[in-house]
Amino acid sequence: MRHVRHPDPDEIDLMDVMGALNDPTRVGLVRVLADGREQPWGNLRVPVAKSTLSHHLRTLHAAGITRGRQEGTRCWVTLRRNDLDARFPGLLDALLDAAERDGVGDHVGLAGGEPSPDRHHGLAEPAGAVADC
């Protein structure tokens, strides 16, 4: 597995962040991670293929929105809330408030969480190590 560099906080670019957040699934992932808890990749429930989920996580990571780490064969992901708040004060809170109000990303959740009506099959399931943890 290749090592993926985490951008330093001062390297996080507003246009990269905004570009990464132009997708409802990625906004949903940010909403799920906004509770501050690190989550194993396999706990994320998104109605997309595993490869698509991996792409979304890679996009968030490359923009500096999330941080990933590998522990054995499990990949963990967390929101870089402190870094984002320091770099762009108020941006994350505004995004989360608007997304919740408008239901953007409601289709994303965690294993064991309340399933939404569109979470019935074809969900990304745990699969060991994921590229670009």
mmCIF file of C-alpha atoms in Angstrom:
data_model
loop_
_atom_site.group_PDB
_atom_site.id
_atom_site.type_symbol
_atom_site.label_atom_id
_atom_site.label_comp_id
_atom_site.label_asym_id
_atom_site.label_seq_id
_atom_site.Cartn_x
_atom_site.Cartn_y
_atom_site.Cartn_z
ATOM 1 C CA MET A 1 0.000 0.000 0.000
ATOM 2 C CA ARG A 2 1.422 3.377 -0.906
ATOM 3 C CA HIS A 3 1.690 6.108 1.690
ATOM 4 C CA VAL A 4 -0.573 9.088 1.071
ATOM 5 C CA ARG A 5 0.612 12.447 2.325
ATOM 6 C CA HIS A 6 -1.711 14.545 4.463
ATOM 7 C CA PRO A 7 -1.559 18.223 3.472
ATOM 8 C CA ASP A 8 -0.242 20.479 6.226
ATOM 9 C CA PRO A 9 -2.951 22.793 7.605
ATOM 10 C CA ASP A 10 -1.454 25.853 5.869
ATOM 11 C CA GLU A 11 -1.444 23.947 2.569
ATOM 12 C CA ILE A 12 -5.208 23.325 2.624
ATOM 13 C CA ASP A 13 -6.558 25.337 -0.296
ATOM 14 C CA LEU A 14 -10.066 26.831 -0.302
ATOM 15 C CA MET A 15 -10.700 25.904 -3.937
ATOM 16 C CA ASP A 16 -9.656 22.291 -3.293
ATOM 17 C CA VAL A 17 -11.977 22.117 -0.272
ATOM 18 C CA MET A 18 -14.901 23.634 -2.176
ATOM 19 C CA GLY A 19 -14.266 21.337 -5.135
ATOM 20 C CA ALA A 20 -14.240 18.267 -2.906
ATOM 21 C CA LEU A 21 -17.496 19.344 -1.281
ATOM 22 C CA ASN A 22 -19.400 19.671 -4.560
ATOM 23 C CA ASP A 23 -20.767 16.140 -4.258
ATOM 24 C CA PRO A 24 -23.679 15.094 -1.992
ATOM 25 C CA THR A 25 -21.983 11.834 -1.017
ATOM 26 C CA ARG A 26 -18.836 13.621 0.099
ATOM 27 C CA VAL A 27 -20.926 16.145 2.046
ATOM 28 C CA GLY A 28 -22.695 13.180 3.651
ATOM 29 C CA LEU A 29 -19.364 11.661 4.627
ATOM 30 C CA VAL A 30 -18.334 14.955 6.222
ATOM 31 C CA ARG A 31 -21.643 15.059 8.098
ATOM 32 C CA VAL A 32 -21.073 11.524 9.408
ATOM 33 C CA LEU A 33 -17.537 12.372 10.496
ATOM 34 C CA ALA A 34 -18.524 15.710 12.047
ATOM 35 C CA ASP A 35 -19.188 14.045 15.406
ATOM 36 C CA GLY A 36 -15.407 14.019 15.847
ATOM 37 C CA ARG A 37 -15.043 10.268 16.148
ATOM 38 C CA GLU A 38 -12.604 8.385 13.989
ATOM 39 C CA GLN A 39 -14.465 5.778 11.953
ATOM 40 C CA PRO A 40 -13.269 2.589 10.329
ATOM 41 C CA TRP A 41 -13.852 2.689 6.579
ATOM 42 C CA GLY A 42 -15.976 -0.460 6.831
ATOM 43 C CA ASN A 43 -18.489 1.285 9.118
ATOM 44 C CA LEU A 44 -19.362 3.865 6.480
ATOM 45 C CA ARG A 45 -22.630 3.055 4.718
ATOM 46 C CA VAL A 46 -23.003 4.674 1.331
ATOM 47 C CA PRO A 47 -25.153 3.405 -1.561
ATOM 48 C CA VAL A 48 -22.213 3.224 -3.971
ATOM 49 C CA ALA A 49 -19.663 0.636 -5.036
ATOM 50 C CA LYS A 50 -16.572 0.158 -2.869
ATOM 51 C CA SER A 51 -14.383 1.681 -5.551
ATOM 52 C CA THR A 52 -16.611 4.773 -5.682
ATOM 53 C CA LEU A 53 -16.512 5.154 -1.908
ATOM 54 C CA SER A 54 -12.730 4.850 -2.062
ATOM 55 C CA HIS A 55 -12.684 7.621 -4.700
ATOM 56 C CA HIS A 56 -14.820 9.898 -2.494
ATOM 57 C CA LEU A 57 -12.577 9.281 0.528
ATOM 58 C CA ARG A 58 -9.458 9.920 -1.585
ATOM 59 C CA THR A 59 -10.945 13.196 -2.821
ATOM 60 C CA LEU A 60 -11.722 14.385 0.722
ATOM 61 C CA HIS A 61 -8.257 13.332 1.865
ATOM 62 C CA ALA A 62 -6.443 15.072 -1.001
ATOM 63 C CA ALA A 63 -8.305 18.314 -0.250
ATOM 64 C CA GLY A 64 -7.205 18.146 3.394
ATOM 65 C CA ILE A 65 -10.730 17.612 4.728
ATOM 66 C CA THR A 66 -10.097 14.190 6.243
ATOM 67 C CA ARG A 67 -7.154 12.284 7.662
ATOM 68 C CA GLY A 68 -6.714 8.564 7.183
ATOM 69 C CA ARG A 69 -4.616 6.005 8.955
ATOM 70 C CA GLN A 70 -4.144 2.290 8.673
ATOM 71 C CA GLU A 71 -4.156 -0.097 11.607
ATOM 72 C CA GLY A 72 -3.464 -3.637 10.483
ATOM 73 C CA THR A 73 -5.879 -4.258 7.621
ATOM 74 C CA ARG A 74 -8.349 -1.593 8.734
ATOM 75 C CA CYS A 75 -8.402 1.943 7.471
ATOM 76 C CA TRP A 76 -9.685 4.697 9.726
ATOM 77 C CA VAL A 77 -10.874 8.145 8.692
ATOM 78 C CA THR A 78 -11.480 11.304 10.677
ATOM 79 C CA LEU A 79 -12.536 14.839 9.869
ATOM 80 C CA ARG A 80 -9.780 17.440 10.188
ATOM 81 C CA ARG A 81 -12.169 19.820 11.924
ATOM 82 C CA ASN A 82 -9.571 21.757 13.931
ATOM 83 C CA ASP A 83 -7.398 22.310 10.862
ATOM 84 C CA LEU A 84 -10.370 23.381 8.732
ATOM 85 C CA ASP A 85 -11.751 25.680 11.448
ATOM 86 C CA ALA A 86 -8.339 27.314 11.901
ATOM 87 C CA ARG A 87 -7.832 27.781 8.163
ATOM 88 C CA PHE A 88 -11.417 28.759 7.234
ATOM 89 C CA PRO A 89 -13.308 29.887 10.371
ATOM 90 C CA GLY A 90 -17.039 29.174 10.180
ATOM 91 C CA LEU A 91 -16.919 27.363 6.835
ATOM 92 C CA LEU A 92 -17.470 23.870 8.181
ATOM 93 C CA ASP A 93 -20.276 24.920 10.532
ATOM 94 C CA ALA A 94 -22.036 26.774 7.703
ATOM 95 C CA LEU A 95 -21.698 23.743 5.437
ATOM 96 C CA LEU A 96 -22.988 21.326 8.076
ATOM 97 C CA ASP A 97 -25.946 23.563 8.987
ATOM 98 C CA ALA A 98 -26.977 24.043 5.341
ATOM 99 C CA ALA A 99 -26.506 20.361 4.498
ATOM 100 C CA GLU A 100 -28.626 19.255 7.444
ATOM 101 C CA ARG A 101 -31.334 21.795 6.663
ATOM 102 C CA ASP A 102 -31.471 20.783 2.991
ATOM 103 C CA GLY A 103 -30.954 17.044 3.548
ATOM 104 C CA VAL A 104 -27.737 16.939 1.521
ATOM 105 C CA GLY A 105 -25.937 13.687 2.240
ATOM 106 C CA ASP A 106 -28.806 12.072 4.148
ATOM 107 C CA HIS A 107 -28.114 8.860 2.213
ATOM 108 C CA VAL A 108 -24.773 8.396 4.017
ATOM 109 C CA GLY A 109 -24.558 6.810 7.444
ATOM 110 C CA LEU A 110 -22.780 4.410 9.747
ATOM 111 C CA ALA A 111 -23.245 0.689 10.293
ATOM 112 C CA GLY A 112 -25.863 0.153 12.956
ATOM 113 C CA GLY A 113 -27.314 3.610 12.406
ATOM 114 C CA GLU A 114 -30.819 4.435 11.293
ATOM 115 C CA PRO A 115 -31.162 3.309 7.681
ATOM 116 C CA SER A 116 -32.685 5.767 5.279
ATOM 117 C CA PRO A 117 -35.209 4.532 2.683
ATOM 118 C CA ASP A 118 -32.593 4.445 -0.092
ATOM 119 C CA ARG A 119 -30.166 2.293 1.943
ATOM 120 C CA HIS A 120 -31.478 -1.116 0.960
ATOM 121 C CA HIS A 121 -28.793 -2.823 -1.121
ATOM 122 C CA GLY A 122 -25.663 -2.160 -3.139
ATOM 123 C CA LEU A 123 -23.983 -0.515 -0.189
ATOM 124 C CA ALA A 124 -20.276 -0.345 0.296
ATOM 125 C CA GLU A 125 -19.392 -3.115 2.732
ATOM 126 C CA PRO A 126 -16.302 -3.720 4.837
ATOM 127 C CA ALA A 127 -13.505 -5.054 2.699
ATOM 128 C CA GLY A 128 -10.247 -5.070 4.571
ATOM 129 C CA ALA A 129 -7.628 -2.570 3.513
ATOM 130 C CA VAL A 130 -8.624 0.185 1.154
ATOM 131 C CA ALA A 131 -6.214 1.960 -1.135
ATOM 132 C CA ASP A 132 -5.044 5.374 0.054
ATOM 133 C CA CYS A 133 -5.907 4.986 3.726
#
